[in-house]
CSV table of N, CA, C and O in Angstrom, one decimal:
chain,number,residue,atom,x,y,z
A,249,MET,N,125.0,84.3,104.2
A,249,MET,CA,124.9,84.7,103.0
A,249,MET,C,125.5,83.8,101.9
A,249,MET,O,126.4,82.6,102.1
A,250,SER,N,124.9,83.3,101.2
A,250,SER,CA,124.9,82.1,99.8
A,250,SER,C,126.0,82.3,98.5
A,250,SER,O,125.6,83.8,98.6
A,251,LYS,N,126.5,81.6,98.8
A,251,LYS,CA,127.4,81.1,97.1
A,251,LYS,C,126.5,81.8,96.7
A,251,LYS,O,125.4,81.2,96.2
A,252,LYS,N,127.4,82.2,95.1
A,252,LYS,CA,126.7,82.8,94.1
A,252,LYS,C,127.1,81.7,93.2
A,252,LYS,O,128.5,81.2,93.6
A,253,GLN,N,126.6,81.0,92.1
A,253,GLN,CA,126.6,80.0,91.5
A,253,GLN,C,127.5,80.4,90.0
A,253,GLN,O,127.6,82.0,90.0
A,254,THR,N,128.7,80.6,89.7
A,254,THR,CA,129.9,80.5,88.6
A,254,THR,C,129.9,80.0,87.5
A,254,THR,O,129.1,79.1,87.1
A,255,LYS,N,129.4,81.2,85.7
A,255,LYS,CA,128.7,80.2,85.0
A,255,LYS,C,130.4,79.6,83.8
A,255,LYS,O,130.4,79.0,83.1
A,256,PHE,N,131.4,80.9,84.3
A,256,PHE,CA,132.8,80.2,83.1
A,256,PHE,C,133.2,80.2,84.2
A,256,PHE,O,133.6,81.0,85.0
A,257,VAL,N,134.7,80.0,83.4
A,257,VAL,CA,136.3,79.7,84.7
A,257,VAL,C,136.9,80.6,83.3
A,257,VAL,O,137.0,79.5,81.7
A,258,LEU,N,137.9,80.7,83.0
A,258,LEU,CA,139.2,81.2,82.2
A,258,LEU,C,140.5,81.3,82.3
A,258,LEU,O,140.1,81.5,84.3
A,259,LEU,N,140.8,80.5,82.2
A,259,LEU,CA,142.1,80.5,82.1
A,259,LEU,C,143.3,80.0,81.2
A,259,LEU,O,143.2,80.4,80.3
A,260,LEU,N,144.6,80.7,81.8
A,260,LEU,CA,145.7,81.3,81.0
A,260,LEU,C,146.4,80.4,81.4
A,260,LEU,O,147.0,80.4,82.4
A,261,ASP,N,146.8,79.2,80.1
A,261,ASP,CA,147.9,78.4,80.4
A,261,ASP,C,148.8,78.3,80.2
A,261,ASP,O,148.9,79.1,78.6
A,262,TYR,N,149.8,79.5,80.9
A,262,TYR,CA,151.0,79.8,80.6
A,262,TYR,C,152.4,79.3,80.5
A,262,TYR,O,152.8,79.4,78.9
A,263,ALA,N,151.9,77.8,80.3
A,263,ALA,CA,152.4,76.7,79.7
A,263,ALA,C,152.7,76.6,78.3
A,263,ALA,O,153.8,75.8,77.6
A,264,GLY,N,152.4,76.4,78.1
A,264,GLY,CA,151.7,76.0,76.1
A,264,GLY,C,150.2,77.6,75.6
A,264,GLY,O,150.8,77.1,74.5
A,265,GLY,N,150.4,79.0,76.4
A,265,GLY,CA,150.7,79.5,75.8
A,265,GLY,C,149.0,79.4,75.2
A,265,GLY,O,148.2,80.1,73.7
A,266,THR,N,148.0,79.0,76.0
A,266,THR,CA,146.7,79.1,76.3
A,266,THR,C,145.6,79.7,76.7
A,266,THR,O,146.3,79.8,78.2
A,267,LEU,N,144.9,80.0,75.5
A,267,LEU,CA,143.2,80.2,76.6
A,267,LEU,C,142.3,79.8,76.6
A,267,LEU,O,141.9,78.9,75.7
A,268,ILE,N,141.7,79.1,77.6
A,268,ILE,CA,140.9,78.1,77.9
A,268,ILE,C,139.5,78.8,78.7
A,268,ILE,O,139.6,79.0,79.4
A,269,LYS,N,138.5,79.1,77.7
A,269,LYS,CA,137.2,79.2,78.2
A,269,LYS,C,136.5,78.3,78.5
A,269,LYS,O,136.1,77.6,77.7
A,270,ILE,N,135.6,77.5,79.8
A,270,ILE,CA,134.9,76.9,80.0
A,270,ILE,C,133.5,77.2,80.5
A,270,ILE,O,133.1,78.1,81.7
A,271,GLN,N,132.2,77.4,80.2
A,271,GLN,CA,131.2,76.8,80.2
A,271,GLN,C,130.5,76.5,81.4
A,271,GLN,O,130.9,74.9,80.4
A,272,LEU,N,130.1,76.0,82.3
A,272,LEU,CA,130.1,74.9,83.2
A,272,LEU,C,128.3,74.6,83.2
A,272,LEU,O,128.0,75.5,82.9
A,273,THR,N,128.6,73.6,83.4
A,273,THR,CA,126.8,72.8,82.9
A,273,THR,C,126.6,73.6,84.2
A,273,THR,O,127.2,73.7,85.8
A,274,LYS,N,125.4,73.7,84.9
A,274,LYS,CA,124.4,73.9,86.1
A,274,LYS,C,125.4,72.6,86.8
A,274,LYS,O,124.3,72.7,88.5
A,275,LYS,N,125.1,71.6,86.5
A,275,LYS,CA,125.2,69.9,87.5
A,275,LYS,C,126.9,70.5,88.1
A,275,LYS,O,127.4,70.5,89.3
A,276,GLU,N,128.1,71.6,86.8
A,276,GLU,CA,129.1,71.8,87.0
A,276,GLU,C,129.3,73.3,88.1
A,276,GLU,O,130.4,73.2,89.6
A,277,GLN,N,128.1,74.0,88.4
A,277,GLN,CA,128.0,75.0,89.2
A,277,GLN,C,127.6,74.7,90.4
A,277,GLN,O,127.3,75.5,91.6
A,278,GLU,N,126.3,73.6,90.2
A,278,GLU,CA,125.3,72.7,91.8
A,278,GLU,C,127.0,72.7,92.7
A,278,GLU,O,127.2,73.2,94.1
A,279,GLU,N,127.8,71.6,91.3
A,279,GLU,CA,128.7,70.6,92.2
A,279,GLU,C,130.0,71.8,93.4
A,279,GLU,O,130.5,71.7,93.9
A,280,SER,N,129.7,72.9,92.1
A,280,SER,CA,131.2,73.7,92.4
A,280,SER,C,130.7,74.6,94.4
A,280,SER,O,131.8,74.9,94.4
A,281,LEU,N,129.8,74.6,94.7
A,281,LEU,CA,129.1,75.3,95.4
A,281,LEU,C,129.7,74.6,96.8
A,281,LEU,O,129.4,74.6,98.5
A,282,GLU,N,129.8,73.0,96.9
A,282,GLU,CA,130.0,72.1,97.8
A,282,GLU,C,131.4,72.3,98.5
A,282,GLU,O,131.9,71.7,99.0
A,283,TYR,N,132.4,73.0,97.8
A,283,TYR,CA,133.6,73.5,97.6
A,283,TYR,C,134.0,74.7,98.6
A,283,TYR,O,133.4,75.8,98.1
A,284,GLU,N,134.3,75.0,99.6
A,284,GLU,CA,134.8,76.4,100.7
A,284,GLU,C,136.0,77.5,99.2
A,284,GLU,O,136.1,78.1,99.5
A,285,ASP,N,136.9,76.5,99.3
A,285,ASP,CA,137.7,77.0,98.0
A,285,ASP,C,137.4,76.4,96.6
A,285,ASP,O,137.4,75.1,96.7
A,286,PHE,N,136.9,77.7,95.9
A,286,PHE,CA,136.7,77.3,94.2
A,286,PHE,C,137.6,77.0,93.6
A,286,PHE,O,138.1,75.8,92.5
A,287,GLU,N,139.8,76.8,93.8
A,287,GLU,CA,140.5,76.2,93.6
A,287,GLU,C,140.5,74.7,93.9
A,287,GLU,O,140.8,74.3,92.2
A,288,ASP,N,139.8,74.0,94.7
A,288,ASP,CA,139.7,73.2,94.6
A,288,ASP,C,138.7,72.3,93.8
A,288,ASP,O,138.9,71.1,93.4
A,289,PHE,N,138.4,73.4,93.9
A,289,PHE,CA,136.5,72.5,92.4
A,289,PHE,C,137.0,72.6,91.0
A,289,PHE,O,136.9,71.6,90.9
A,290,LEU,N,138.4,73.2,91.0
A,290,LEU,CA,139.3,73.2,89.6
A,290,LEU,C,139.9,72.3,89.5
A,290,LEU,O,139.9,71.6,88.2
A,291,HIS,N,140.6,71.6,90.1
A,291,HIS,CA,141.5,70.9,90.6
A,291,HIS,C,140.5,69.2,90.1
A,291,HIS,O,140.9,68.7,89.0
A,292,THR,N,139.1,69.3,90.4
A,292,THR,CA,138.5,67.9,89.8
A,292,THR,C,138.0,67.9,88.8
A,292,THR,O,137.9,67.0,87.7
A,293,LEU,N,138.6,69.2,87.9
A,293,LEU,CA,137.8,69.9,86.2
A,293,LEU,C,138.8,69.0,85.5
A,293,LEU,O,139.2,68.7,84.0
A,294,GLU,N,140.2,68.9,86.1
A,294,GLU,CA,141.1,69.3,85.0
A,294,GLU,C,141.7,68.1,83.6
A,294,GLU,O,141.6,68.6,83.0
A,295,ASP,N,141.3,66.6,84.6
A,295,ASP,CA,141.1,65.9,83.6
A,295,ASP,C,140.4,65.7,82.4
A,295,ASP,O,140.7,65.5,81.2
A,296,LYS,N,138.9,66.7,82.8
A,296,LYS,CA,138.1,66.8,81.3
A,296,LYS,C,138.4,67.4,80.8
A,296,LYS,O,137.8,67.3,79.3
A,297,TYR,N,139.2,69.0,81.1
A,297,TYR,CA,138.9,69.9,79.6
A,297,TYR,C,140.3,70.4,80.1
A,297,TYR,O,140.8,70.9,79.2
A,298,GLU,N,140.8,68.6,80.6
A,298,GLU,CA,142.7,68.8,79.5
A,298,GLU,C,144.0,70.0,80.1
A,298,GLU,O,144.2,70.8,79.0
A,299,PHE,N,143.7,70.4,81.2
A,299,PHE,CA,144.5,71.6,81.4
A,299,PHE,C,145.0,71.4,83.3
A,299,PHE,O,144.3,70.3,83.4
A,300,ARG,N,145.8,71.9,83.1
A,300,ARG,CA,146.5,72.1,85.1
A,300,ARG,C,146.8,72.5,85.2
A,300,ARG,O,147.5,73.9,85.0
A,301,LEU,N,145.9,73.4,86.5
A,301,LEU,CA,145.9,74.0,87.4
A,301,LEU,C,147.5,74.9,87.0
A,301,LEU,O,146.9,75.4,87.7
A,302,ARG,N,148.5,73.9,87.7
A,302,ARG,CA,150.1,74.9,88.3
A,302,ARG,C,149.7,75.2,87.3
A,302,ARG,O,150.8,75.8,87.1
A,303,ASN,N,150.1,75.3,85.9
A,303,ASN,CA,150.4,75.9,84.8
A,303,ASN,C,148.9,77.1,84.2
A,303,ASN,O,150.0,77.4,83.1
A,304,CYS,N,148.6,77.0,85.6
A,304,CYS,CA,147.3,78.7,84.7
A,304,CYS,C,147.5,78.9,85.7
A,304,CYS,O,147.5,79.5,87.4
A,305,GLU,N,146.9,80.7,85.5
A,305,GLU,CA,146.2,81.5,86.3
A,305,GLU,C,144.7,81.7,85.8
A,305,GLU,O,144.8,80.7,84.7
A,306,TRP,N,144.0,82.1,86.8
A,306,TRP,CA,142.3,82.2,86.9
A,306,TRP,C,141.6,82.4,87.1
A,306,TRP,O,142.0,83.8,87.7
A,307,MET,N,140.4,82.9,86.5
A,307,MET,CA,139.8,83.9,87.1
A,307,MET,C,137.7,82.7,86.6
A,307,MET,O,137.8,81.9,85.5
A,308,SER,N,137.0,83.6,87.8
A,308,SER,CA,135.5,82.8,87.7
A,308,SER,C,134.5,84.3,87.5
A,308,SER,O,134.5,85.2,88.0
A,309,VAL,N,133.6,84.3,86.1
A,309,VAL,CA,133.0,85.3,85.8
A,309,VAL,C,131.4,84.9,85.6
A,309,VAL,O,131.4,83.9,85.1
A,310,ASP,N,130.8,86.0,86.3
A,310,ASP,CA,128.8,85.5,85.3
A,310,ASP,C,128.9,85.5,83.7
A,310,ASP,O,128.2,85.3,83.0
A,311,GLU,N,129.7,86.7,83.1
A,311,GLU,CA,129.7,87.2,81.6
A,311,GLU,C,131.0,87.4,81.1
A,311,GLU,O,132.3,87.4,81.6
A,312,ILE,N,131.5,86.7,80.1
A,312,ILE,CA,132.5,86.9,79.3
A,312,ILE,C,132.7,88.2,77.8
A,312,ILE,O,131.7,88.2,77.3
A,313,THR,N,133.3,89.2,78.3
A,313,THR,CA,133.3,90.1,77.4
A,313,THR,C,134.3,89.9,76.3
A,313,THR,O,135.6,89.9,77.5
A,314,GLU,N,135.4,90.3,75.4
A,314,GLU,CA,136.5,90.2,74.7
A,314,GLU,C,136.2,91.4,74.0
A,314,GLU,O,136.0,92.3,74.1
A,315,ARG,N,138.2,91.9,74.4
A,315,ARG,CA,138.3,93.0,73.5
A,315,ARG,C,139.8,92.5,73.0
A,315,ARG,O,140.1,91.3,73.4
A,316,GLU,N,139.7,92.7,71.5
A,316,GLU,CA,141.5,91.8,70.7
A,316,GLU,C,142.1,93.2,69.8
A,316,GLU,O,141.2,93.9,69.3
A,317,TYR,N,143.2,93.1,70.2
A,317,TYR,CA,143.5,94.3,69.0
A,317,TYR,C,145.0,93.4,67.9
A,317,TYR,O,145.2,92.8,68.7
A,318,GLY,N,144.6,94.7,67.2
A,318,GLY,CA,145.8,93.4,66.2
A,318,GLY,C,146.3,92.7,65.0
A,318,GLY,O,146.3,91.7,65.0
A,319,PHE,N,144.4,91.7,65.5
A,319,PHE,CA,144.3,90.7,65.1
A,319,PHE,C,143.2,90.7,63.7
A,319,PHE,O,143.1,90.9,63.2
């Protein structure tokens, strides 16, 4: 079974109350497939995108759908 490439990563940085949306480049998508654990790959992105995984909850998705209430 082959791994599926992830297009987007959403991180909720609860230390700063920040929602971080990252659209992975093709190179990053391909590189992510080299990791057994996707979270290990995310650690390689911390400096580039200025987040600390230890302060975040995350999810990976192929499409982003958003809903907002009261804005």
